[in-house]
Backbone as a printed PyTorch tensor [residue, N CA C, xyz], in Angstrom:
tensor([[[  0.8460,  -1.1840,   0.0000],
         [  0.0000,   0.0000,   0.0000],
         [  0.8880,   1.2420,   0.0000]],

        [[  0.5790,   2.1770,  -0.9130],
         [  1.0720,   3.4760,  -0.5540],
         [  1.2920,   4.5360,   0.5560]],

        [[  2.3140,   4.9160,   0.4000],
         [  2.4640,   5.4230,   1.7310],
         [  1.3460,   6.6750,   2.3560]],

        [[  0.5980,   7.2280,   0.7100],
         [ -0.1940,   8.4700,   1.1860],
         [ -1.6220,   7.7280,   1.1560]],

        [[ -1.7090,   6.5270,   1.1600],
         [ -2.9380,   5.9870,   1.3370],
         [ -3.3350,   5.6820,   3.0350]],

        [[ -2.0140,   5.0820,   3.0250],
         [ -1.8340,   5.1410,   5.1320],
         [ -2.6080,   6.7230,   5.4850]],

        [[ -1.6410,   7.4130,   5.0810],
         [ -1.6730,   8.8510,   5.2990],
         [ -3.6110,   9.4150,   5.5090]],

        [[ -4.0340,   8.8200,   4.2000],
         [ -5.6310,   9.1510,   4.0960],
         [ -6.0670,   8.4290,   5.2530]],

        [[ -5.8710,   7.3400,   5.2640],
         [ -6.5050,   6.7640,   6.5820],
         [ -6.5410,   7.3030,   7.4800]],

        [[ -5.0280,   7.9810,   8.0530],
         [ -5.0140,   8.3750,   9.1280],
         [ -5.5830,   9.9910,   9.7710]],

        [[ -5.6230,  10.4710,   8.2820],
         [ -6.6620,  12.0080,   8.0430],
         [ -8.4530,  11.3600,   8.6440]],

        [[ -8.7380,  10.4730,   7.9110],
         [ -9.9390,   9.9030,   7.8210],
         [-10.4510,   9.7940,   9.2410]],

        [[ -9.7670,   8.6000,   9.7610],
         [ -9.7220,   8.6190,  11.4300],
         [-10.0610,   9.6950,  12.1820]],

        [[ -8.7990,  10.8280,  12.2160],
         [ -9.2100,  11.8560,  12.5200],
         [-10.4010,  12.9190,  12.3250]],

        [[-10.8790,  12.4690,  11.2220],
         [-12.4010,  13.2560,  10.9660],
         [-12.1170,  14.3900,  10.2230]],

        [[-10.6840,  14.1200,   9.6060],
         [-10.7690,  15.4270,   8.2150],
         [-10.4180,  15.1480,   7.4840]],

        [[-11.7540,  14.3810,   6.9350],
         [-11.8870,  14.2920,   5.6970],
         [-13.5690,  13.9770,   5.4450]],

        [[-14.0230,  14.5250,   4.3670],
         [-15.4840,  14.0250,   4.1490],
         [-15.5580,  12.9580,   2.4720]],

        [[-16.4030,  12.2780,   2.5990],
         [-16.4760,  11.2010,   1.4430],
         [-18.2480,  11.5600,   1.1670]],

        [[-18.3140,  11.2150,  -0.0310],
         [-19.4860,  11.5320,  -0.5860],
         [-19.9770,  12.7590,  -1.3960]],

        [[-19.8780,  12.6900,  -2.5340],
         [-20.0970,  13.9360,  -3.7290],
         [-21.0150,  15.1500,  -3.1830]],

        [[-21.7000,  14.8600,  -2.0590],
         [-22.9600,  15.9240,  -1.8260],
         [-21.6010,  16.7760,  -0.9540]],

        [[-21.3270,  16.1930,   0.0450],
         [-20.1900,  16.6750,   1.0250],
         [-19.3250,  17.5780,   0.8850]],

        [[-18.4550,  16.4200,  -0.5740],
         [-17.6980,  17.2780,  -1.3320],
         [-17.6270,  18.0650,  -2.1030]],

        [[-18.5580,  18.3610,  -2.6420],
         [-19.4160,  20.0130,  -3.3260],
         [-19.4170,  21.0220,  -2.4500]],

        [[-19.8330,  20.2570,  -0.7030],
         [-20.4600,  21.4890,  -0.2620],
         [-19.0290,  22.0040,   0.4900]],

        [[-18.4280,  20.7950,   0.7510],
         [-16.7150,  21.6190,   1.4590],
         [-15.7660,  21.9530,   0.1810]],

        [[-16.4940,  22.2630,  -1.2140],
         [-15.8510,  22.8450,  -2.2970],
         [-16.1040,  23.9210,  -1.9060]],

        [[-17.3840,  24.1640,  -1.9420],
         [-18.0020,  25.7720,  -2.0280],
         [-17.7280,  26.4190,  -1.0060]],

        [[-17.6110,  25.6970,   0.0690],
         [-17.1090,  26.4650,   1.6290],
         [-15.5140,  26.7970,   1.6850]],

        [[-14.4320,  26.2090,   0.4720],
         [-13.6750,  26.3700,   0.9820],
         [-12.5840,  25.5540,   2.3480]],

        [[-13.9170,  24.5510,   2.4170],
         [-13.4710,  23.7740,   3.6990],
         [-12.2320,  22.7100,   3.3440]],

        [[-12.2700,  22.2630,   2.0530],
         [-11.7980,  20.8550,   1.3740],
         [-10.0790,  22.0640,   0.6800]],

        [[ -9.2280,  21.1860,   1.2000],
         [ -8.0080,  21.8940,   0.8070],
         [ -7.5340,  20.9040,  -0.4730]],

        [[ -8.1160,  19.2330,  -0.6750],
         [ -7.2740,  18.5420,  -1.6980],
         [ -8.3360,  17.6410,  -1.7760]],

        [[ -9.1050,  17.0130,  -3.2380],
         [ -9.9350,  16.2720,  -3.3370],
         [ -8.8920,  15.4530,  -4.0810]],

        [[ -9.2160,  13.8650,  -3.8160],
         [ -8.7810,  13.2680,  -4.4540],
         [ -9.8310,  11.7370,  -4.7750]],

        [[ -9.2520,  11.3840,  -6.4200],
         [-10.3090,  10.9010,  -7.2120],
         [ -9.6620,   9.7130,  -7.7800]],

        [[-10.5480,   9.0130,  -7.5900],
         [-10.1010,   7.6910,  -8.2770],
         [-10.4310,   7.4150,  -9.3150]],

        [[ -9.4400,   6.2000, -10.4740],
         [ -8.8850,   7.0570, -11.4050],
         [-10.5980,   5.9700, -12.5070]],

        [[-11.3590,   5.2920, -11.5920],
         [-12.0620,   4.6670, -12.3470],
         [-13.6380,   5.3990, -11.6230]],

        [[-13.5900,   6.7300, -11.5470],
         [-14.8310,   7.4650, -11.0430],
         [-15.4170,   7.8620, -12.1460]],

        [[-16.6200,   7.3850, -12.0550],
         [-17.3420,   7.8040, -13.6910],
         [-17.3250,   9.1500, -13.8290]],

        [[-17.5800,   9.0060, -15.4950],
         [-17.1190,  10.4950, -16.3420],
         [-18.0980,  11.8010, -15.7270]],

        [[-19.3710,  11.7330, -15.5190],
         [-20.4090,  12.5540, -15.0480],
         [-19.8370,  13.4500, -13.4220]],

        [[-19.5640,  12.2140, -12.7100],
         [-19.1950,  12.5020, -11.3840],
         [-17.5990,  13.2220, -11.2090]],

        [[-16.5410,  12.8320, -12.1840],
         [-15.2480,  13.3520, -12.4980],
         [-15.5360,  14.6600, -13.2920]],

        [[-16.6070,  14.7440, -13.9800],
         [-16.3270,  16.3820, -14.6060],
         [-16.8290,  17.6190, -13.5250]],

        [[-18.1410,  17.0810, -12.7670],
         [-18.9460,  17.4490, -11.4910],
         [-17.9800,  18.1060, -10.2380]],

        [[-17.0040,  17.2410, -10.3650],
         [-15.8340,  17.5090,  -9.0880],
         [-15.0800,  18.1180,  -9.3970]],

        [[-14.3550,  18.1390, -10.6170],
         [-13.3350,  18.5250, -11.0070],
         [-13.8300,  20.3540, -11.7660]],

        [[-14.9160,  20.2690, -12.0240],
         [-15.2550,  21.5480, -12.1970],
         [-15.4930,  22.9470, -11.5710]],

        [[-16.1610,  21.8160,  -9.7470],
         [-16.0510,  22.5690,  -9.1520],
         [-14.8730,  22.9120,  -8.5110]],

        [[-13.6410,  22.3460,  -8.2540],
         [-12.5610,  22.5240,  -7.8570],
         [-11.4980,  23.8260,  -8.4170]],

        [[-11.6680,  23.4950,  -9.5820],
         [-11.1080,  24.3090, -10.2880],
         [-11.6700,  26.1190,  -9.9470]],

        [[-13.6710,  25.8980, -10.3980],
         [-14.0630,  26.9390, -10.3460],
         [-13.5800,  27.6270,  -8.6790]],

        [[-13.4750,  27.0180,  -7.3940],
         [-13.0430,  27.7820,  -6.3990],
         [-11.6950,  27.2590,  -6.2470]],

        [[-10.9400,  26.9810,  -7.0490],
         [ -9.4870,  26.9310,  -6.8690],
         [ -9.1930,  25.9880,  -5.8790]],

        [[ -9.8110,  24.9720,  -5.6730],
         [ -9.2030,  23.7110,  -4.6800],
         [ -8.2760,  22.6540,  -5.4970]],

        [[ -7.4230,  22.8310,  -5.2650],
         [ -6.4200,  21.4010,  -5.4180],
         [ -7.3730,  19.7290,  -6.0960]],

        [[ -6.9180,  18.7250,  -6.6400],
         [ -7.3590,  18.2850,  -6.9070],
         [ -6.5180,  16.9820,  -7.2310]],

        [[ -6.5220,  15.7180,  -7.1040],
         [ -5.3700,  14.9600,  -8.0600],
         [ -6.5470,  13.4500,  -8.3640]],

        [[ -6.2280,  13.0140,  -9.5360],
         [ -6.6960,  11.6590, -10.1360],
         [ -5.8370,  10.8270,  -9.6190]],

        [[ -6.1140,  10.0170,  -8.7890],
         [ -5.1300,   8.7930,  -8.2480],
         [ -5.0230,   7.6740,  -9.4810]],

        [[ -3.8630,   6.7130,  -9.0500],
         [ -3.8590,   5.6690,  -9.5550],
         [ -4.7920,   4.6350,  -9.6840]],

        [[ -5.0660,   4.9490,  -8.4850],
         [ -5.6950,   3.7890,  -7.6070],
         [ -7.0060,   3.4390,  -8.1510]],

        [[ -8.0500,   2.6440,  -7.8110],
         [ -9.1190,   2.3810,  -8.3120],
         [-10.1810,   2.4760,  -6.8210]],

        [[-11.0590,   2.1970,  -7.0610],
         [-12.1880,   2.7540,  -6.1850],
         [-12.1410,   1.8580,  -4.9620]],

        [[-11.9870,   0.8460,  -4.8710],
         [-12.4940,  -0.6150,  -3.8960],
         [-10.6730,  -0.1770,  -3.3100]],

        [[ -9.4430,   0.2970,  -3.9230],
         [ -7.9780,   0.5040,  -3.2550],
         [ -8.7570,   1.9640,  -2.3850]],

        [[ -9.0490,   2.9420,  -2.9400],
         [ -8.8490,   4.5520,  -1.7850],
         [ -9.7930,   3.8780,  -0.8220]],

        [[-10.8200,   3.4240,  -0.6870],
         [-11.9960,   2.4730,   0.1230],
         [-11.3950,   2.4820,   0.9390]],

        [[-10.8700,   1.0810,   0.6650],
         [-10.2850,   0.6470,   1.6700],
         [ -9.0810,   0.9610,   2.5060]],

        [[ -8.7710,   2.1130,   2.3810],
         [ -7.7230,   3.2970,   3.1840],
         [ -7.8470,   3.8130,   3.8900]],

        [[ -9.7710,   4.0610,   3.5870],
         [-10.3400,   4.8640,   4.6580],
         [-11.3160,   4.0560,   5.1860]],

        [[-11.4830,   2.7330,   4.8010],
         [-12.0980,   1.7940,   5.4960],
         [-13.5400,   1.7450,   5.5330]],

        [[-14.4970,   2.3830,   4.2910],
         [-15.6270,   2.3690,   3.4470],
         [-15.5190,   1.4450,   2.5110]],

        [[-16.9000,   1.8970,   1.9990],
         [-16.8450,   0.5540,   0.8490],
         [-17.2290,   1.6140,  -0.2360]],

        [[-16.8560,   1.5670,  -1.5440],
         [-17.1500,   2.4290,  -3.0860],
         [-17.2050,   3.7400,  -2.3110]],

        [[-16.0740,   4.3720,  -2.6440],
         [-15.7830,   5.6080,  -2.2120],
         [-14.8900,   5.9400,  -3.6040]],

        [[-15.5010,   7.2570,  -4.3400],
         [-14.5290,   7.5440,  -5.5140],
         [-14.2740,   8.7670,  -5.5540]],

        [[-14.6270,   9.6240,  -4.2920],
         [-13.6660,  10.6980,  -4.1570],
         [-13.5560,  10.8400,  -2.4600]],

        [[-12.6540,  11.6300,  -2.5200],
         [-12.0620,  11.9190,  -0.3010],
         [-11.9240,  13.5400,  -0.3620]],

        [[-12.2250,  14.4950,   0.2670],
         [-12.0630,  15.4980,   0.2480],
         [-10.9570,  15.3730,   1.8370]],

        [[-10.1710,  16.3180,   1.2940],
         [ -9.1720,  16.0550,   2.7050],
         [ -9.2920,  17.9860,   3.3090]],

        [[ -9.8890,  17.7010,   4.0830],
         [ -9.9590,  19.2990,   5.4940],
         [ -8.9010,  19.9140,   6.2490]],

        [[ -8.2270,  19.3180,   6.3980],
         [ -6.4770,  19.7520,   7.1590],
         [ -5.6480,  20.1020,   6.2370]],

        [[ -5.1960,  21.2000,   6.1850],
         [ -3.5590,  21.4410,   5.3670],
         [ -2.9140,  21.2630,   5.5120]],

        [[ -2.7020,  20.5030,   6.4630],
         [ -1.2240,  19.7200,   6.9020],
         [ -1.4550,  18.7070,   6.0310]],

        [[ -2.6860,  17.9590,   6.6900],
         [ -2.6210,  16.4030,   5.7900],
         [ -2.1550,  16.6290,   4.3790]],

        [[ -3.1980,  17.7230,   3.7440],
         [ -3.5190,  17.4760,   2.7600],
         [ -1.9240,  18.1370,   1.4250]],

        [[ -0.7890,  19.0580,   2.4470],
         [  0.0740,  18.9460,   1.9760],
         [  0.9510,  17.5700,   1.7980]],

        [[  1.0220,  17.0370,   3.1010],
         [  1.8500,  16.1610,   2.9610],
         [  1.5170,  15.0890,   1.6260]],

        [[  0.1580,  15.0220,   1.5540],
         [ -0.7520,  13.9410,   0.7730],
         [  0.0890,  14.5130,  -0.6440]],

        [[ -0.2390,  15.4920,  -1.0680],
         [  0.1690,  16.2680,  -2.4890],
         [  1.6060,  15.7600,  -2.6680]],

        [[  2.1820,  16.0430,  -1.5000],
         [  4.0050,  15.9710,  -2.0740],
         [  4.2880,  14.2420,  -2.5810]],

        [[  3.2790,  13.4670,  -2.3610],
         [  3.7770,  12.3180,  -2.5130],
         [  2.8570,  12.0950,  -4.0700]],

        [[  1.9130,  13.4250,  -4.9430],
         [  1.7410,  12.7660,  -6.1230],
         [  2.9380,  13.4000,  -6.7880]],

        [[  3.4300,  14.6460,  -6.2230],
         [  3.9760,  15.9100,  -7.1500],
         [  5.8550,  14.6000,  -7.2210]],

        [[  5.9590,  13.7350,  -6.5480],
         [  7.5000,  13.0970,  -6.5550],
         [  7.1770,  11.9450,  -6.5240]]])
């Protein structure tokens, strides 16, 4: 397992992070969500939905490798195809490990 998948878990645990497209719209629009991240087999409707809004308020964003049933189970849900991560700590550390 990847090391920033531990990492999500351990954001998750802590309670910053929200899962679920309604969530993650609404901690788009708030500003609350510092790094959404998407798995790389999230249907096309729901990937343009997220990724549009991200952009439109400037939130961070990355397409994982991973597939839906791998980020899941990181954070220990079941069909989870996006994670909005709430901490800037986490959610730096999370980034430096797609950006290298």
């Amino acid at each position: 397992m990847k090391n920033y998948l531990n990492l999500l878990g351990l954001a998750f645990r802590a309670g910053k992070c929200s899962v679920g497209e309604d969530a993650i719209l609404r901690d788009v629009r708030s500003q609350k969500a510092k790094l959404v991240i998407l798995a790389h087999d999230t249907g096309d409707q729901t990937k343009k939905r997220i990724t549009d809004k991200c952009k439109y308020y400037r939130v961070p964003y990355v397409i994982a490798e991973e597939d839906r049933e791998t980020l899941s189970n990181a954070i220990g849900k079941s069909q989870r195809v996006a994670i909005a991560v709430l901490d800037a700590g986490f959610a730096k550390k999370i980034r430096s490990y797609f950006a290298g």
